[in-house]
Coordinates of C-alpha atoms and ligand atoms in Angstrom, one line a residue:
M207 CA 3.0 -13.6 -21.8
S208 CA 1.2 -12.0 -18.9
L209 CA 2.7 -9.5 -16.5
R210 CA 2.8 -12.0 -13.7
E211 CA 4.7 -14.6 -15.8
L212 CA 7.2 -11.9 -16.9
A213 CA 7.6 -10.7 -13.4
A214 CA 8.0 -14.2 -11.9
R215 CA 10.9 -14.8 -14.3
R216 CA 12.6 -11.8 -12.8
G217 CA 11.8 -12.8 -9.2
L218 CA 9.3 -10.0 -8.9
I219 CA 5.8 -9.8 -7.5
V220 CA 3.4 -7.5 -9.5
G221 CA 0.3 -6.9 -7.5
S222 CA -2.9 -4.9 -7.4
C223 CA -5.3 -3.8 -4.8
Y224 CA -8.7 -5.6 -4.7
N225 CA -12.2 -4.2 -4.7
P226 CA -14.9 -6.7 -3.7
A227 CA -17.7 -4.7 -5.3
A228 CA -15.9 -4.6 -8.7
F229 CA -15.2 -8.3 -8.3
A230 CA -18.9 -9.1 -7.7
E231 CA -20.4 -6.9 -10.4
D232 CA -17.9 -7.4 -13.3
P233 CA -16.6 -10.9 -14.2
R234 CA -13.8 -9.5 -16.3
Y235 CA -12.4 -7.9 -13.1
G236 CA -11.4 -11.2 -11.5
E237 CA -10.4 -12.8 -14.8
V238 CA -7.8 -10.0 -15.6
L239 CA -6.6 -9.8 -12.0
A240 CA -5.9 -13.5 -11.8
R241 CA -4.4 -13.6 -15.3
E242 CA -2.0 -10.7 -15.0
F243 CA -1.0 -10.4 -11.3
N244 CA 0.7 -12.5 -8.7
G245 CA 0.1 -10.2 -5.8
I246 CA -3.0 -8.8 -4.1
V247 CA -3.9 -6.5 -1.3
A248 CA -7.4 -5.4 0.0
E249 CA -8.1 -1.8 -1.1
N250 CA -10.2 -1.2 2.0
H251 CA -11.4 -4.4 3.7
M252 CA -8.5 -5.0 6.0
K253 CA -8.6 -1.6 7.5
F254 CA -9.6 -1.3 11.1
R255 CA -13.3 -0.2 10.6
F256 CA -13.9 -3.1 8.3
L257 CA -12.3 -5.8 10.5
Q258 CA -13.6 -4.6 13.9
P259 CA -16.8 -2.5 13.3
E260 CA -17.7 -2.9 17.0
R261 CA -15.3 -3.4 19.8
G262 CA -14.5 -7.1 20.1
R263 CA -16.6 -8.1 17.0
F264 CA -14.5 -9.0 14.0
T265 CA -15.7 -9.3 10.4
F266 CA -13.3 -11.3 8.3
E267 CA -15.6 -12.6 5.6
V268 CA -14.8 -10.2 2.8
A269 CA -11.0 -10.4 3.4
D270 CA -11.2 -14.2 3.7
A271 CA -13.0 -14.4 0.3
M272 CA -10.2 -12.3 -1.3
L273 CA -7.6 -14.6 0.2
D274 CA -9.4 -17.7 -1.1
F275 CA -9.3 -16.1 -4.6
A276 CA -5.6 -15.3 -4.1
E277 CA -4.7 -18.8 -3.0
A278 CA -6.7 -20.4 -5.9
H279 CA -4.6 -18.3 -8.3
G280 CA -1.2 -18.5 -6.5
M281 CA -1.0 -14.8 -5.6
M282 CA 1.1 -13.4 -2.7
A283 CA -1.0 -11.3 -0.3
R284 CA 0.0 -8.1 1.5
G285 CA -1.9 -7.0 4.6
H286 CA -3.1 -3.3 4.7
T287 CA -3.3 -1.9 7.4
L288 CA -3.3 -2.2 11.2
V289 CA -2.7 1.3 12.6
W290 CA -3.7 4.4 10.7
Q291 CA -5.5 7.7 11.2
H292 CA -8.2 7.0 8.7
S293 CA -10.8 4.2 8.3
N294 CA -11.2 3.8 12.0
P295 CA -14.6 2.8 13.5
D296 CA -16.7 5.4 15.3
W297 CA -16.4 3.5 18.6
L298 CA -12.7 4.0 18.4
E299 CA -12.6 7.6 17.0
Q300 CA -15.2 8.8 19.5
G301 CA -14.4 6.7 22.5
D302 CA -12.9 8.4 25.5
F303 CA -10.0 6.0 26.0
T304 CA -6.9 6.4 28.2
R305 CA -3.4 5.7 26.9
A306 CA -3.5 2.3 28.6
E307 CA -6.9 1.4 27.0
M308 CA -5.7 2.6 23.6
L309 CA -2.7 0.3 23.8
E310 CA -4.9 -2.6 24.9
I311 CA -7.2 -1.9 21.9
M312 CA -4.2 -1.8 19.6
R313 CA -2.7 -5.0 21.0
A314 CA -6.0 -6.9 20.9
H315 CA -6.7 -5.8 17.3
I316 CA -3.3 -6.7 16.0
H317 CA -3.3 -10.1 17.8
A318 CA -6.8 -11.0 16.5
V319 CA -6.1 -9.9 12.9
L320 CA -2.6 -11.5 12.6
G321 CA -3.9 -14.6 14.4
H322 CA -6.8 -14.9 12.0
F323 CA -4.8 -14.5 8.8
R324 CA -1.8 -16.4 10.0
G325 CA -0.1 -18.3 7.1
R326 CA -2.1 -16.5 4.4
I327 CA -0.4 -13.1 4.2
A328 CA 3.2 -12.5 3.5
A329 CA 3.7 -8.9 4.8
W330 CA 1.7 -6.4 6.8
D331 CA 1.7 -2.6 6.6
V332 CA 1.7 -2.3 10.4
V333 CA 1.6 1.4 10.5
N334 CA 0.4 3.6 7.6
E335 CA 1.1 7.3 7.0
A336 CA 2.2 8.3 10.5
I337 CA 4.9 10.8 9.5
S338 CA 4.1 14.5 9.2
D339 CA 4.5 16.2 5.8
D340 CA 5.6 19.5 7.2
H341 CA 7.5 19.0 10.5
D342 CA 9.7 16.4 12.1
G343 CA 7.8 13.8 14.0
F344 CA 4.4 12.4 13.6
R345 CA 1.3 14.0 12.1
A346 CA -0.8 15.7 14.8
K347 CA -4.2 14.5 13.5
N348 CA -3.8 10.8 14.4
I349 CA -5.8 9.3 17.2
W350 CA -3.0 6.9 18.0
F351 CA -0.4 9.6 18.3
Q352 CA -2.8 11.9 20.2
R353 CA -3.8 9.3 22.8
V354 CA -0.8 7.1 23.0
G355 CA 2.1 9.5 22.2
D356 CA 5.4 9.2 20.4
D357 CA 5.9 5.5 21.0
F358 CA 2.7 4.3 19.3
V359 CA 4.6 3.1 16.3
D360 CA 7.1 1.1 18.3
H361 CA 4.2 -0.5 20.2
A362 CA 2.4 -1.5 17.0
F363 CA 5.4 -3.2 15.6
R364 CA 6.1 -5.0 18.9
F365 CA 2.6 -6.3 19.2
A366 CA 2.7 -7.5 15.6
H367 CA 5.9 -9.3 16.1
E368 CA 4.5 -10.9 19.3
A369 CA 1.4 -12.0 17.4
D370 CA 3.3 -13.5 14.5
P371 CA 7.0 -13.7 14.8
T372 CA 7.3 -14.9 11.2
M373 CA 5.5 -11.9 9.6
A374 CA 7.3 -9.3 7.6
L375 CA 6.4 -6.0 9.2
F376 CA 6.3 -2.8 7.1
Y377 CA 6.1 0.9 7.7
N378 CA 4.1 2.3 4.7
D379 CA 3.8 6.0 3.6
Y380 CA 3.3 8.3 0.6
D381 CA 5.9 10.7 -1.0
I382 CA 8.9 8.8 0.5
E383 CA 10.0 8.2 -3.0
W384 CA 9.5 11.8 -4.0
V385 CA 9.9 14.4 -1.2
D386 CA 13.4 14.3 0.3
A387 CA 12.2 15.6 3.7
K388 CA 9.7 12.8 3.9
F389 CA 12.3 10.2 3.0
E390 CA 14.7 11.6 5.6
R391 CA 12.0 11.5 8.3
T392 CA 11.1 7.9 7.3
Y393 CA 14.7 6.9 7.4
R394 CA 15.2 8.4 10.8
L395 CA 12.1 6.7 12.1
V396 CA 13.0 3.2 10.9
A397 CA 16.7 3.6 11.8
G398 CA 15.7 4.6 15.3
M399 CA 13.4 1.7 15.6
L400 CA 16.2 -0.7 14.6
E401 CA 18.4 0.9 17.2
R402 CA 15.8 0.5 19.9
G403 CA 15.4 -3.2 18.9
V404 CA 11.9 -2.7 17.5
P405 CA 11.1 -5.4 14.9
V406 CA 10.7 -3.7 11.5
H407 CA 11.5 -5.5 8.3
G408 CA 10.5 -3.3 5.4
V409 CA 9.4 0.1 4.1
G410 CA 6.5 0.5 1.7
L411 CA 6.8 3.4 -0.8
Q412 CA 3.2 4.1 -1.8
Y413 CA 4.1 5.7 -5.1
H414 CA 1.0 7.7 -5.9
T415 CA 2.7 9.7 -8.5
R416 CA 2.1 12.1 -11.5
A417 CA 3.6 11.5 -14.9
M418 CA 4.5 15.1 -15.3
D419 CA 6.8 15.3 -12.2
A420 CA 7.4 11.8 -11.1
P421 CA 10.7 11.2 -9.2
K422 CA 13.7 10.3 -11.2
P423 CA 14.6 6.6 -11.1
E424 CA 18.2 7.3 -10.0
A425 CA 16.9 9.3 -7.0
V426 CA 14.5 6.6 -6.0
L427 CA 17.2 4.0 -6.3
K428 CA 19.4 5.9 -3.8
K429 CA 16.5 6.0 -1.3
I430 CA 15.8 2.3 -1.7
A431 CA 19.5 1.6 -1.3
A432 CA 19.6 3.5 2.0
F433 CA 16.8 1.4 3.4
N434 CA 18.3 -1.8 2.0
A435 CA 21.6 -0.8 3.7
L436 CA 19.7 -0.9 7.0
G437 CA 18.7 -4.4 6.2
L438 CA 15.2 -3.4 5.3
T439 CA 13.2 -4.7 2.3
V440 CA 11.3 -2.2 0.1
H441 CA 8.0 -2.7 -1.6
L442 CA 6.3 -0.3 -4.0
T443 CA 2.9 -0.6 -2.5
E444 CA 0.2 1.6 -4.1
L445 CA 1.5 2.7 -7.5
D446 CA -0.7 4.8 -9.8
I447 CA 0.5 7.3 -12.3
K448 CA -1.7 10.3 -12.7
I449 CA -2.3 12.1 -16.0
P450 CA -4.8 14.8 -16.7
T451 CA -8.4 13.7 -17.2
Q452 CA -8.3 15.3 -20.7
A453 CA -5.2 13.4 -21.6
T454 CA -3.2 13.7 -24.8
E455 CA -1.1 11.1 -26.6
K456 CA 1.9 12.8 -25.0
D457 CA 0.5 12.2 -21.5
Y458 CA 0.1 8.5 -22.2
R459 CA 3.6 8.3 -23.6
E460 CA 5.1 10.2 -20.6
Q461 CA 3.2 7.8 -18.3
A462 CA 4.6 4.8 -20.1
E463 CA 8.1 6.2 -19.7
V464 CA 7.6 6.7 -16.0
M465 CA 6.3 3.1 -15.7
A466 CA 9.4 1.8 -17.5
G467 CA 11.6 3.7 -15.1
I468 CA 9.8 2.3 -12.1
T469 CA 10.2 -1.2 -13.4
H470 CA 13.9 -0.7 -13.9
V471 CA 14.1 0.6 -10.3
A472 CA 12.6 -2.6 -8.9
L473 CA 14.8 -4.8 -11.1
E474 CA 18.0 -2.9 -10.3
A475 CA 17.5 -2.3 -6.6
K476 CA 19.2 -4.7 -4.2
D477 CA 16.0 -5.6 -2.4
C478 CA 12.7 -4.3 -3.9
P479 CA 10.9 -7.4 -4.9
A480 CA 7.3 -6.2 -5.2
I481 CA 5.4 -3.6 -7.3
F482 CA 1.8 -3.3 -6.2
F483 CA -0.6 -1.0 -8.2
W484 CA -3.5 0.7 -6.5
G485 CA -5.9 -1.1 -8.8
F486 CA -5.3 -2.3 -12.3
T487 CA -8.2 -0.9 -14.4
D488 CA -9.1 2.8 -14.8
K489 CA -12.7 1.7 -14.3
Y490 CA -12.2 1.4 -10.6
S491 CA -9.4 3.7 -9.6
W492 CA -9.8 5.9 -6.5
I493 CA -8.0 8.8 -8.2
P494 CA -10.7 10.6 -10.3
N495 CA -12.8 10.9 -7.1
F496 CA -9.9 11.8 -4.8
T497 CA -8.6 14.5 -7.2
K498 CA -12.1 15.8 -7.9
G499 CA -11.9 15.0 -11.6
E500 CA -8.5 16.5 -12.2
Y501 CA -6.6 13.3 -12.9
D502 CA -7.5 9.9 -14.4
H503 CA -6.1 7.0 -16.5
T504 CA -3.6 6.0 -13.8
L505 CA -3.5 2.2 -14.2
P506 CA -2.2 -0.3 -16.7
F507 CA -5.6 -1.2 -18.1
D508 CA -8.2 1.1 -19.5
R509 CA -11.9 1.0 -18.6
D510 CA -12.5 -1.8 -21.1
Y511 CA -9.6 -3.9 -19.7
R512 CA -7.4 -3.1 -22.7
P513 CA -3.7 -2.9 -21.8
K514 CA -2.4 0.6 -22.2
A515 CA 1.1 1.9 -23.2
M516 CA 2.1 1.8 -19.6
Y517 CA 1.3 -1.9 -19.5
E518 CA 3.4 -2.5 -22.6
A519 CA 6.2 -0.4 -21.1
M520 CA 6.4 -2.6 -18.0
A521 CA 6.2 -5.8 -20.0
T522 CA 9.0 -4.7 -22.2
V523 CA 11.3 -3.8 -19.4
L524 CA 10.5 -7.1 -17.6
T525 CA 11.2 -9.0 -20.8
G526 CA 14.6 -7.4 -20.8
E527 CA 14.5 -6.0 -24.3
Ligands
XIL675 C1 -8.0 4.6 -0.3 C2 -8.9 3.7 -1.1 O1 -8.4 3.5 -2.4 C3 -10.3 4.4 -1.2 O2 -11.2 3.5 -1.8 C4 -10.7 4.8 0.2 O3 -11.9 5.6 0.1 C5 -9.7 5.6 0.9 O4 -8.5 4.9 0.9 N1 -3.1 5.6 0.9 C6 -3.5 4.3 1.5 C7 -4.7 3.6 1.0 O5 -2.7 3.8 2.3 O6 -5.3 2.9 2.0 C8 -5.7 4.6 0.4 O7 -6.8 3.9 -0.1 C9 -5.0 5.5 -0.6 C10 -3.9 6.3 0.0

């Protein structure tokens, strides 16, 4: 049985990000993606610079083609992402906009994008990676924070809710599952939003992790329970499990154990119905490049689309054996 069949029987979505170049050049890519996964998210093509390369000119074609594929194969789609410090077009990065203009650009973008994709996407990462790693509050290097100020996150969520009141709106970030301070900052942010009546419905734990020091399942379960107690859903949104490029059998085994633990977490948590990998074949992972060759082999399938131990580990836990 495929991962998606096993996951569906447990009420889970198991998804992957989607790379249109890989899809175009390698027929096996689409075959395995459709066979094994019931969730999809654009690796890059729903980011601001891809959707609005020039002010007021929107390019939805690549994202639409992905959604056609998703619908043909009964896959749930996540939207990623509306407001972020990366992947912004030059006109936005370099424009000399006032706070009022920035808010209008944010509003117009969110309305256009949510309006266009209405009915085809189940949940959006409204704001991505806004929280600082080393101090309370937002990261300083973020055009939205710099030009709008502390309330940019609230505004983004309000605009999104206005644009599509049925949409599940997520705050998404890395290390929430791993670094206690990052978790606490995220918790304070979303709890504060709820107190202020800002429409937020979920938290995305990116889960870019390393096999050698991945967070303990019990600790992650506690963090998810805290968000769930606020009434928020949790999705694991960008899972990959790094092992050294020169990996040994032991590294692959350790990786499989981490994968089993994460699958247990999603099954045992009160409200954590989705595990999205950041890719599914090592052939197209962003990690070797991002880590300058230090880490590799992060995903359930190897470069020849053969399922790895980490795939078997997830399947076994989903089967309930
Ligand atoms: C990454 C993509 O995988 C790369 O192809 C791109 O060059 C940079 O962005 N956190 C996120 C994702 O929220 O959007 C990032 O994706 C990985 C880290």
